[in-house]
Coordinates of C-alpha atoms and ligand atoms in Angstrom, one line a residue:
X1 CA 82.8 94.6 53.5
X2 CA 82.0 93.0 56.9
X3 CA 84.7 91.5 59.0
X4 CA 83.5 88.2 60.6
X5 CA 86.0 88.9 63.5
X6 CA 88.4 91.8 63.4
X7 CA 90.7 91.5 66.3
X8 CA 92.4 94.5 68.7
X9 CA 95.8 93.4 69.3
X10 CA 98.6 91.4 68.0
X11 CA 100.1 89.6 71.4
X12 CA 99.4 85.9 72.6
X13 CA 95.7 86.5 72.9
X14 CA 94.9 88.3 69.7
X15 CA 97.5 86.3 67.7
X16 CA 96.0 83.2 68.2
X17 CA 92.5 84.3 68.1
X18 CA 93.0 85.8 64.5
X19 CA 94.9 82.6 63.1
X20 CA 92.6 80.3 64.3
X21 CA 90.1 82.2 63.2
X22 CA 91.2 82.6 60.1
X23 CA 91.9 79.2 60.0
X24 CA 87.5 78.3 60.5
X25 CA 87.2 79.7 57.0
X26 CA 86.3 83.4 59.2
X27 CA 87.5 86.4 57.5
X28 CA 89.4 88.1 59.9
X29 CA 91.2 91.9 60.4
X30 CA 94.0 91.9 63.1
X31 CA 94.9 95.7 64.3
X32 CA 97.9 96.0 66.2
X33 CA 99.4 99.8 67.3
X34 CA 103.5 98.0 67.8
X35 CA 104.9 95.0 66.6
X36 CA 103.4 91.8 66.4
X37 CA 103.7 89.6 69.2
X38 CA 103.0 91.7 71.8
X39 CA 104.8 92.1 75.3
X40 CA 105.1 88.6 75.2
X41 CA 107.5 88.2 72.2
X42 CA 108.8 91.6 71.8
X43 CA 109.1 93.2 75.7
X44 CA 108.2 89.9 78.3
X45 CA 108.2 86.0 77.9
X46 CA 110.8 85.3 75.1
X47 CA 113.6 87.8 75.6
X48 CA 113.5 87.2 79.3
X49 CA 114.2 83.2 78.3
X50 CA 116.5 84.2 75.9
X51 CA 118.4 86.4 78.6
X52 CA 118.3 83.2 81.0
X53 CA 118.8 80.3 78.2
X54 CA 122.4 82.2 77.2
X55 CA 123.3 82.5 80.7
X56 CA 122.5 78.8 82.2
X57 CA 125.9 77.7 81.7
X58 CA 127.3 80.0 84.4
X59 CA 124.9 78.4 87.0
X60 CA 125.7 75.3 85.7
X61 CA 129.3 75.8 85.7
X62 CA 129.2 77.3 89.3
X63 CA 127.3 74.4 90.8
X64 CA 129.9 71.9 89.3
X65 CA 133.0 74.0 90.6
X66 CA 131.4 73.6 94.2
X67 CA 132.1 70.0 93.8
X68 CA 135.6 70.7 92.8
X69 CA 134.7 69.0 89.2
X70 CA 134.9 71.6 86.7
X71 CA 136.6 75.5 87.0
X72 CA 136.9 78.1 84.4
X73 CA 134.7 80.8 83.1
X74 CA 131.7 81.0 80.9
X75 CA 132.0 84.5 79.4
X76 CA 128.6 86.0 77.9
X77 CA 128.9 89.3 75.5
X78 CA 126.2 91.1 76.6
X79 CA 125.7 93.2 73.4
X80 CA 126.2 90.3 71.0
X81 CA 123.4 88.5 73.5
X82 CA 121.6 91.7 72.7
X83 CA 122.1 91.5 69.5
X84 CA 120.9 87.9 69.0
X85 CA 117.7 88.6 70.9
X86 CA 116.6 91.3 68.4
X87 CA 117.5 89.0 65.3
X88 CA 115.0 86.6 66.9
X89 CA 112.5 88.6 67.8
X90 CA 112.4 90.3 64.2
X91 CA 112.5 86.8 62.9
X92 CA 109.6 85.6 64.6
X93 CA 107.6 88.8 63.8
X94 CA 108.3 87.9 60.0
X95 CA 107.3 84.6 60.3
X96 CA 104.1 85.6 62.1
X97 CA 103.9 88.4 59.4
X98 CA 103.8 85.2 57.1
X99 CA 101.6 83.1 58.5
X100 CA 99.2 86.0 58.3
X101 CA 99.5 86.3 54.8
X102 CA 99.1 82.4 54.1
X103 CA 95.9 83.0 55.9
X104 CA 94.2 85.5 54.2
X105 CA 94.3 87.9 57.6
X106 CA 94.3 91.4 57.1
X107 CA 96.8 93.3 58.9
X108 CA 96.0 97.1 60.4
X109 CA 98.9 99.3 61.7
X110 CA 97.5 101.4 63.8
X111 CA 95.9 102.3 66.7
X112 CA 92.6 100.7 67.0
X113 CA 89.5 102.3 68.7
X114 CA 85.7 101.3 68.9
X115 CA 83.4 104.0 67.5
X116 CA 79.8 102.9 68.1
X117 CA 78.7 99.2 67.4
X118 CA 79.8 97.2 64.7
X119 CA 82.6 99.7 63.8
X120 CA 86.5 99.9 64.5
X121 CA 88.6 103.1 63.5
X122 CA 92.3 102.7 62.8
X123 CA 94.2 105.0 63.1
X124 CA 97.2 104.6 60.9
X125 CA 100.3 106.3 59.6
X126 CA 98.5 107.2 56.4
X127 CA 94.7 108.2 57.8
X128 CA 91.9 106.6 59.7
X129 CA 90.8 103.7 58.4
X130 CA 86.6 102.6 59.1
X131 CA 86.2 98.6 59.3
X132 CA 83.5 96.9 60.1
X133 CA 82.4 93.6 62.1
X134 CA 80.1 91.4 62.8
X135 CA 82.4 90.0 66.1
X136 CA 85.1 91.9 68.0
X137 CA 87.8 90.5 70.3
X138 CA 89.7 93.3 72.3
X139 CA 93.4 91.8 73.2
X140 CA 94.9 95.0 74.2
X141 CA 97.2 93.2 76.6
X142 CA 99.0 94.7 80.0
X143 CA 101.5 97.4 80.9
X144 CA 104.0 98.4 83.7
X145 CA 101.9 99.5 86.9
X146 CA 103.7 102.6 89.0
X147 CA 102.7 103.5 92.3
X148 CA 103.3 107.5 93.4
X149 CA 106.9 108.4 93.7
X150 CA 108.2 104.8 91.9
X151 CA 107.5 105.7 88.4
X152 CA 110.8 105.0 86.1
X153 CA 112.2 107.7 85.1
X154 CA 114.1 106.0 81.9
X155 CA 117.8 107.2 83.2
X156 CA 119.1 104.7 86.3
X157 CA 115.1 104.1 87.5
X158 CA 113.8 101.2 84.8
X159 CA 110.8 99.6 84.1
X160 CA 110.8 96.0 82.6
X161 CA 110.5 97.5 78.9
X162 CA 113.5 99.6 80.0
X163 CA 115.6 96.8 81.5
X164 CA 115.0 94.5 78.2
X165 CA 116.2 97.3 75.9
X166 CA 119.5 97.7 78.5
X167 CA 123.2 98.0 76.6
X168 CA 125.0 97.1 79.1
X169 CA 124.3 94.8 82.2
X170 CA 124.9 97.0 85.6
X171 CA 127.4 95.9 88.5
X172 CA 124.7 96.4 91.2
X173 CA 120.9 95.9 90.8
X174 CA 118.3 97.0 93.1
X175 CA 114.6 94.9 92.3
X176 CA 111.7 96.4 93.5
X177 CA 108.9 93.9 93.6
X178 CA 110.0 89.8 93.8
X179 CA 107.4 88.6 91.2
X180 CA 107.8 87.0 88.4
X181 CA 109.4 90.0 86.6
X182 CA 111.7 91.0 89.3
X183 CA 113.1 87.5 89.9
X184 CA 113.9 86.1 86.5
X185 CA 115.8 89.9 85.8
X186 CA 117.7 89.3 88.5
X187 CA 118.6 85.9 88.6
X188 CA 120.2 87.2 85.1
X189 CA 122.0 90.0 86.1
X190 CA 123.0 87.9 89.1
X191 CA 124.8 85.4 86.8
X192 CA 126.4 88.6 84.6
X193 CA 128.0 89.2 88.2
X194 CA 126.3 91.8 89.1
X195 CA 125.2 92.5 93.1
X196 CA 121.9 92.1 94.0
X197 CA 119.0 93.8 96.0
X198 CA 115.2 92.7 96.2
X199 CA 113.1 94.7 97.7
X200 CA 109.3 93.8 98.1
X201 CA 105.9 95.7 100.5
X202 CA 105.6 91.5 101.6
X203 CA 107.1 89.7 103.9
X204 CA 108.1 87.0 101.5
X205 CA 109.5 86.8 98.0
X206 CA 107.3 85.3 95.7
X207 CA 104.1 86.1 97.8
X208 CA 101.6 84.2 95.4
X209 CA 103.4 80.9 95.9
X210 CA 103.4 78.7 98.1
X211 CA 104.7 80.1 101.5
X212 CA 106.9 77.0 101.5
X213 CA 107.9 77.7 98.0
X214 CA 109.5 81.1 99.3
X215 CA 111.5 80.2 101.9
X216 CA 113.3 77.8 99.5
X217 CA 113.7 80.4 97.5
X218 CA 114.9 83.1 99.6
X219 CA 117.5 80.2 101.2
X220 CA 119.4 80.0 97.5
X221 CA 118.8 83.5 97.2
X222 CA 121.0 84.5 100.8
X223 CA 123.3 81.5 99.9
X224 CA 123.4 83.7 96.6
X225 CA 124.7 86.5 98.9
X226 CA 122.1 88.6 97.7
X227 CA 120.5 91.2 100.1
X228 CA 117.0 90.8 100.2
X229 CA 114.3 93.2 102.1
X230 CA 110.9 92.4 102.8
X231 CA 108.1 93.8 104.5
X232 CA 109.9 97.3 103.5
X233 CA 107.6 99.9 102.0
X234 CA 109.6 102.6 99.3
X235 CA 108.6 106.0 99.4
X236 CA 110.4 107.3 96.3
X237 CA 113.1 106.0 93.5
X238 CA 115.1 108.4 91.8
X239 CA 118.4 108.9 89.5
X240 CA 120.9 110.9 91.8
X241 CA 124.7 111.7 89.9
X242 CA 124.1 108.9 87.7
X243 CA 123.0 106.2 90.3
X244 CA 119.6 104.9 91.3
X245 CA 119.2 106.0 94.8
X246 CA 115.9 104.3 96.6
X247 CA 114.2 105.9 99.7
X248 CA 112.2 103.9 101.9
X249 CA 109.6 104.9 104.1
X250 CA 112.0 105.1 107.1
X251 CA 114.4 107.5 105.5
X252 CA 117.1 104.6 105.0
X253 CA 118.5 104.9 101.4
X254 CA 120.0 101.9 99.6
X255 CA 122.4 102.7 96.4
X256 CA 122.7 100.8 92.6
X257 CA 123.5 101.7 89.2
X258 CA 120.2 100.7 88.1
X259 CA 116.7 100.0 89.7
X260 CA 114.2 97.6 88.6
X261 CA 110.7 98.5 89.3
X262 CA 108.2 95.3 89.1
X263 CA 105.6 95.9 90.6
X264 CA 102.7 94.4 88.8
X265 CA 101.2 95.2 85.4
X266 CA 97.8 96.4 84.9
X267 CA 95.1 96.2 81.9
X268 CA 95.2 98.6 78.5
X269 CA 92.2 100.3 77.6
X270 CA 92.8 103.9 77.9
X271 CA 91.3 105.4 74.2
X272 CA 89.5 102.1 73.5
X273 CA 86.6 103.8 72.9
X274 CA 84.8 101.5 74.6
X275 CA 82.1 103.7 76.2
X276 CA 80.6 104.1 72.5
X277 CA 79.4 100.7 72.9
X278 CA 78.3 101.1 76.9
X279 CA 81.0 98.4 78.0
X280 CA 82.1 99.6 81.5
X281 CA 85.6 99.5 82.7
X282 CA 85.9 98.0 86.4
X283 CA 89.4 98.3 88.1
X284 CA 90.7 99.4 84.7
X285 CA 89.7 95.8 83.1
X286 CA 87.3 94.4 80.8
X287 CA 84.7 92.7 82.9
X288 CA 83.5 89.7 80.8
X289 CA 81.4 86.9 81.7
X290 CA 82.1 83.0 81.5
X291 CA 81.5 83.1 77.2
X292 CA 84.8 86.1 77.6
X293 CA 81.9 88.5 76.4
X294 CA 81.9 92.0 77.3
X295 CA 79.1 93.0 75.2
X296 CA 77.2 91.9 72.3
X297 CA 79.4 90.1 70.0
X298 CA 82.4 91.9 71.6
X299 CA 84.5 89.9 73.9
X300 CA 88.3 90.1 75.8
X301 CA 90.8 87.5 76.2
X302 CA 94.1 87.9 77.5
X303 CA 95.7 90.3 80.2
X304 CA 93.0 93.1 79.3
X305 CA 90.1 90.8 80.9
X306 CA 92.0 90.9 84.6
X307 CA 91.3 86.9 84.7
X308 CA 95.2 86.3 84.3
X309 CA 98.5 87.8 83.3
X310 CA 100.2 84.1 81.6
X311 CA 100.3 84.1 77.7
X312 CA 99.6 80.4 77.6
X313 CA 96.2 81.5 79.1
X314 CA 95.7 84.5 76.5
X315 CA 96.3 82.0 73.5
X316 CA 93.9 79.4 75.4
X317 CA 91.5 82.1 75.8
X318 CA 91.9 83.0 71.9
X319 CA 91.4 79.9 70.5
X320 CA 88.5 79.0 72.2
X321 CA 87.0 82.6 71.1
X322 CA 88.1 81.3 67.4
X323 CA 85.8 78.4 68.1
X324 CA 83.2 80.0 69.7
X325 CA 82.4 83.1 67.4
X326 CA 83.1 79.8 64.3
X327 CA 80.6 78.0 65.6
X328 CA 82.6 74.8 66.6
X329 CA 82.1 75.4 70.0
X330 CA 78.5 76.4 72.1
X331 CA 79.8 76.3 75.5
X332 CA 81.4 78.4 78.1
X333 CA 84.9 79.0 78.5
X334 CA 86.6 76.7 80.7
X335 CA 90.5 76.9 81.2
X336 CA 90.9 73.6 83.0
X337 CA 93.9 73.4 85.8
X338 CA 95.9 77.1 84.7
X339 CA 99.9 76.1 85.0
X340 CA 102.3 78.6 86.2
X341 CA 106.2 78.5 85.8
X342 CA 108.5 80.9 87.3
X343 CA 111.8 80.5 84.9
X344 CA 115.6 80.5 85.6
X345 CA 117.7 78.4 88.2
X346 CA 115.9 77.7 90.6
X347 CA 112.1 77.5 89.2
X348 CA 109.0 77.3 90.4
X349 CA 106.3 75.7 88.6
X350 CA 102.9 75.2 89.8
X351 CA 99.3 73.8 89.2
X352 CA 95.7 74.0 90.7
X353 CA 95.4 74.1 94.1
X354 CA 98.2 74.8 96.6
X355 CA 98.4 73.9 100.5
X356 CA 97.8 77.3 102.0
X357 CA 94.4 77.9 99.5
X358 CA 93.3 74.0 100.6
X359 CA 93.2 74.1 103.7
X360 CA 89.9 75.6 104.8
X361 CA 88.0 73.9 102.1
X362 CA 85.3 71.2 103.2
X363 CA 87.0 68.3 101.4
X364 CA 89.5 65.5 103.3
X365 CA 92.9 67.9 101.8
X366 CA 96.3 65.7 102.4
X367 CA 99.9 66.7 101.1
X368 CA 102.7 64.7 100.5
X369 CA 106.2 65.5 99.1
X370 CA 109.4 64.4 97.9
X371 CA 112.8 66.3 98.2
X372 CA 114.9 66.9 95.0
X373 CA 118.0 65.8 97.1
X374 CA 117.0 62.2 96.5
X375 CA 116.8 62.7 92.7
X376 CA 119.5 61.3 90.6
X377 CA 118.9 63.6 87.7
X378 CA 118.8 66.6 90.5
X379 CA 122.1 65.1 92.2
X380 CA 123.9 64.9 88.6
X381 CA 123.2 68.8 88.1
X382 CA 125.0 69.4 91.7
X383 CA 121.1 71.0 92.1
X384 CA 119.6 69.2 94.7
X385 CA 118.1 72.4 97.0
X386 CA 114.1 71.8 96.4
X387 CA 110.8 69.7 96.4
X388 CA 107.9 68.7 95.0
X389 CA 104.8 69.0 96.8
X390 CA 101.0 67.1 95.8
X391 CA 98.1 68.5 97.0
X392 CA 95.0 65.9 97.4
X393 CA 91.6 66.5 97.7
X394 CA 89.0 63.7 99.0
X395 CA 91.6 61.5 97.6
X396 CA 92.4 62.8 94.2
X397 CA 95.2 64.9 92.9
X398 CA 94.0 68.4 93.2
X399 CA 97.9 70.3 92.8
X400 CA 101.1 70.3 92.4
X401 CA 103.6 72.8 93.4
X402 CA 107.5 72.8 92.8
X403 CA 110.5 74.7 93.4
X404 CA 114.4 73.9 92.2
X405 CA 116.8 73.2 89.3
X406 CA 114.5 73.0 85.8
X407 CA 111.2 71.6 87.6
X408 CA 109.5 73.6 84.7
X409 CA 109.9 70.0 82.9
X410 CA 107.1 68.8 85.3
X411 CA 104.7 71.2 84.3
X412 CA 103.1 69.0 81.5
X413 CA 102.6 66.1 83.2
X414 CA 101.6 67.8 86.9
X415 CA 98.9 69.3 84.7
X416 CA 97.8 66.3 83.2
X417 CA 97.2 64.7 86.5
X418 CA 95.7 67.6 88.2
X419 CA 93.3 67.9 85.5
X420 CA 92.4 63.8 85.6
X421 CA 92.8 64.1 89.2
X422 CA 94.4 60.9 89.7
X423 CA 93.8 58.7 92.4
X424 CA 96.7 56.8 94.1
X425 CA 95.5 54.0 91.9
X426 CA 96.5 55.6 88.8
X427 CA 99.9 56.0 89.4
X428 CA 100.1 52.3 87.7
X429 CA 98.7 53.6 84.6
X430 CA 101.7 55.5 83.5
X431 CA 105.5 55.0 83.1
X432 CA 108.4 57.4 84.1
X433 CA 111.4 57.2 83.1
X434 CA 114.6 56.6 85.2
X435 CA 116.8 58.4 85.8
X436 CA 115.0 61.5 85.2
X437 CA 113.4 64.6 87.4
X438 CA 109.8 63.5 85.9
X439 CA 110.5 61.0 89.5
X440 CA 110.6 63.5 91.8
X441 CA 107.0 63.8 90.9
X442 CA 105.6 60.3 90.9
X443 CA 108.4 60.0 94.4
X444 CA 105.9 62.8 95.8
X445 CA 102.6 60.9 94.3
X446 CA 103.8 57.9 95.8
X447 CA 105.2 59.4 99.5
X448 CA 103.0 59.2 102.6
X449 CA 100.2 61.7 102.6
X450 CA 99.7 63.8 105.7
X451 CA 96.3 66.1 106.4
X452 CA 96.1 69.8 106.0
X453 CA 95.3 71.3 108.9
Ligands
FAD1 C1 109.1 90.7 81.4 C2 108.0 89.8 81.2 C3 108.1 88.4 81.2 C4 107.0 87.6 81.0 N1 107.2 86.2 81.0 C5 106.2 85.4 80.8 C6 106.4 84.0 80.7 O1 107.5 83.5 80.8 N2 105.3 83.2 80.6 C7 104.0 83.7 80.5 O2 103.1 83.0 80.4 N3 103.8 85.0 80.6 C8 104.9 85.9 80.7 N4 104.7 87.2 80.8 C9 103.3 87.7 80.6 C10 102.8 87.7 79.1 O3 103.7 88.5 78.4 C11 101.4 88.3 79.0 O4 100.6 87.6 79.9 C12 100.9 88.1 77.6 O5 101.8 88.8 76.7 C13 99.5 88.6 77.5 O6 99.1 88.5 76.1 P1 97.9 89.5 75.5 O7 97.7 89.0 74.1 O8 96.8 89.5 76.4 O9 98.6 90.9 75.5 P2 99.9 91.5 75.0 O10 101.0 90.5 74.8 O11 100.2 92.7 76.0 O12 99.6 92.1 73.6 C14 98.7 93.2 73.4 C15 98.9 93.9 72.1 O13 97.9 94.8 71.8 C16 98.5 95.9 71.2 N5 97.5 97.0 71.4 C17 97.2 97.6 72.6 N6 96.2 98.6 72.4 C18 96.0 98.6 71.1 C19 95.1 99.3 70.2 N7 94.3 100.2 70.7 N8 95.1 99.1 68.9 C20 95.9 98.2 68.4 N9 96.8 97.4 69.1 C21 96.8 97.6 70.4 C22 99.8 96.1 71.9 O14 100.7 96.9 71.1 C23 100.2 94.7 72.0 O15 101.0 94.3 70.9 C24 105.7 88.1 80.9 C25 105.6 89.5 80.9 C26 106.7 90.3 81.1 C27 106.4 91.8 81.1
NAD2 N1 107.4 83.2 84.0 C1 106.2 83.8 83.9 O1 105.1 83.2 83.6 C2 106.1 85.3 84.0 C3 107.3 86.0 84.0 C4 107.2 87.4 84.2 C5 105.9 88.0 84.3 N2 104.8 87.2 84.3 C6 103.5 87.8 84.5 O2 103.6 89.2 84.5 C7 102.8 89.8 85.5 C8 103.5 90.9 86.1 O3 104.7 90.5 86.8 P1 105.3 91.3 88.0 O4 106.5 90.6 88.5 O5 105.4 92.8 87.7 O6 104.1 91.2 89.1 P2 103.9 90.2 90.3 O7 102.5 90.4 90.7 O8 104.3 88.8 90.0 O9 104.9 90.7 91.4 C9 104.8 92.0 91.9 C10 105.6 92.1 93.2 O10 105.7 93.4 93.6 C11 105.4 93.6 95.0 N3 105.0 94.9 95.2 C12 103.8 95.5 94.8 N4 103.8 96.8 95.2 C13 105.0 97.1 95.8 C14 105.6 98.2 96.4 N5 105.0 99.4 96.4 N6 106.8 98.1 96.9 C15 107.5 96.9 96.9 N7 107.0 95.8 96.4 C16 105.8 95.9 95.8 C17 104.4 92.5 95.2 O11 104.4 92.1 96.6 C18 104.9 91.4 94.4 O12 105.8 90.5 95.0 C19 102.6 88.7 86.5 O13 101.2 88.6 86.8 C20 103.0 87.4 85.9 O14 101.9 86.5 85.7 C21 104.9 85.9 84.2

């Protein structure tokens, strides 16, 4: 038998491209080497908002105390949170295992390969299995990226995978990297008490946001008390009498009983066997062009392709594959405005364009903002560090970027707009509703625009 589509990869991307797939009427193999779900559910997205979902009552309780309103403890169990989080994840695998089933997808365990066109191997626990297909979407995903003399060693030196699978929550943290990664972890082990270090090569935490974004951030973060480095370079991290000990370039040492190394993830394609059907590997990733093909009838979605590391954009990427290899769809992949949250308390979220990309472009580029201090919904949470920023280009809404207390809830609509690109005129068209954060937004669509210079 022919597979219509067999897919490499269980995680957002292959997940979604399988199901909806399956769900054309396509007959449909899904390999997958772990557990379904892929670093998203099992090592990324879900047990990092589990981590900070159990733990938002101690923010919440320690901006209230400020005010002299509430005082006590919230006490989190580490191990039963622990515990919980693999209940859920093997929960969810099930219930994906399921819908899989109801589908009429064939599952692979194993370790898929190419081996010439129109042919997968799997290598499984009970032999290698040959399948064959008329389409093939790789969704191999990302790992951990280590740079010479940072590699985790497993023992007080941690990767993300590492730091998820943790039983216990150290007293002292050092965070190599403040990404994404690095600053969720250690806005949680911040609120299980422990003391924190960030280190990162740039000169700014959060270096792909908004440069106004950072400072906001790094403000909570010294008011935090925690010490953070920047523009530092590490030559080597190691595990010294059972604490992590990192060296900088300069010879100074800082001291923690674990380090957090976040440095980026990169594309997996090592044994793909992907030179048996001449598609070439460029900076490790999957070079596809605007249909997501790498080849003929072979095509990548997801972290593997380099286009972006966000699993909303792997599953967006799936589904229109699903489409496209079903026939229900004849044109090229278009993503539309690509949203970006960064979780925990503060958050960032952010959509299309940002002030410091705008700026040289050719079209009349205006901000204007609000500040979550005049909020009533930001007031009520004693949360009131933060802003909301519109970008406008030739007059339309072209982003929207936003930092503080759950501004993740204006993610939806901010991408809504950017991807209308209101005018000032439609702000009539819709109604928010008071008293809610959703007006910080419309207070920054509706504030005085100034140009970008
Ligand atoms: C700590 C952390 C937190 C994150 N938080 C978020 C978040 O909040 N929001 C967000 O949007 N993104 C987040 N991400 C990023 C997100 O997890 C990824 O962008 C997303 O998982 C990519 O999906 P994917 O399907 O491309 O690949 P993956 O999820 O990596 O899945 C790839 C799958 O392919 C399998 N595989 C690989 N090679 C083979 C092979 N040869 N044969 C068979 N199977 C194979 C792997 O086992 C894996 O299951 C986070 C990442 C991390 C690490
Ligand atoms: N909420 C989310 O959507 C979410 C959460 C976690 C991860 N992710 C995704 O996972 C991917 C990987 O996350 P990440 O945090 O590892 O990568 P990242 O690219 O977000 O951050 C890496 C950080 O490490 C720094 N860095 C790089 N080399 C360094 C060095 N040698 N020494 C010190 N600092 C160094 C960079 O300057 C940067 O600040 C991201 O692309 C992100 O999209 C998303």
């Amino acid at each position: 038998m022919t597979y219509d589509l067999i897919v490499l990869g269980a995680g957002p991307g292959g997940f979604d491209a399988a199901t909806a797939a399956a769900g054309y009427g396509l007959k449909v193999a899904l390999v997958e080497k772990r557990s379904l779900g892929g670093t998203c559910l099992n090592r990324g997205c879900i047990p990092t908002k589990l981590w900070l979902g159990a733990t938002s009552a101690i923010d919440e309780l320690h901006n209230q105390s400020k005010l002299k309103i509430a005082s006590g403890e919230v006490v989190v169990d580490f191990a039963a949170l622990q515990a919980r989080v693999a209940k859920h994840l093997a929960g969810t695998r099930k219930a994906m295992a399921m819908q899989l089933e109801k589908l009429g997808v064939d599952l692979f365990e194993g370790f898929g390969r190419l081996a010439g066109e129109g042919t997968v191997e799997v290598e499984a626990a009970d032999g290698i299995k040959t399948l064959k297909y008329a389409n093939l979407v790789i969704a191999t995903g990302s790992k951990p990226i280590y740079f010479p003399g940072l590699e985790p060693d497993g023992d007080c030196v941690l990767d993300s995978d590492m730091f998820l699978a943790m039983e216990t929550m150290p007293a002292s943290l050092i965070v190599v990297g403040a990404g994404f990664i690095g600053l969720e972890m250690a806005q949680v082990a911040h609120r299980f008490g422990a003391q924190v270090t960030v280190v990162d090569a740039m000169d700014r935490v959060a270096p792909l946001e908004d440069p106004e974004v950072s400072k906001a951030l790094l403000s909570i973060f010294k008011r935090w008390k925690w010490d953070v480095q920047l523009a530092k370079r590490v030559a080597g991290l190691r595990t010294v009498d059972g604490k992590g000990v990192l060296t900088m370039d300069s010879g100074e040492k800082l001291t923690a009983d674990k380090i957090l190394v976040a440095v980026g993830r990169g594309p997996v394609t090592e044994g793909l066997g992907l030179d048996t059907v001449g598609i070439e590997v460029a900076m490790r990733r999957i070079e596809v062009d605007e249909n997501l093909q790498a080849a003929p009838n072979i095509y990548a979605v997801g972290d593997v392709n380099g286009l972006i590391q966000l699993a909303h954009a792997a599953a967006h990427q799936g589904h229109h594959l699903a489409a496209a290899v079903a026939g229900k769809t004849d044109g090229p992949y278009e993503s539309g405005p690509v949203p970006s949250v960064l979780y925990g308390a503060p958050e960032v979220m952010r959509v299309g364009r940002m002030e410091n990309e705008i700026f040289l472009s050719p079209e009349r580029c205006e901000v204007s903002r609000a500040q979550l201090a005049a909020n009533p919904m930001a007031q009520a949470h004693a949360s009131t560090q933060g802003f909301v920023k519109v970008v406008w280009a030739d007059g339309r809404v072209a982003g929207v970027t936003a930092v503080g207390h759950d501004v993740s809830r204006l993610t939806t609509p901010a991408t809504m707009i950017v991807a209308q690109g209101w005018t000032g005129h439609d702000l009539h068209s819709v109604m928010f509703p008071h008293p809610s954060l959703d007006e910080s937004l419309l207070a920054a669509l509706r504030a005085e625009r100034t140009p970008v210079e």
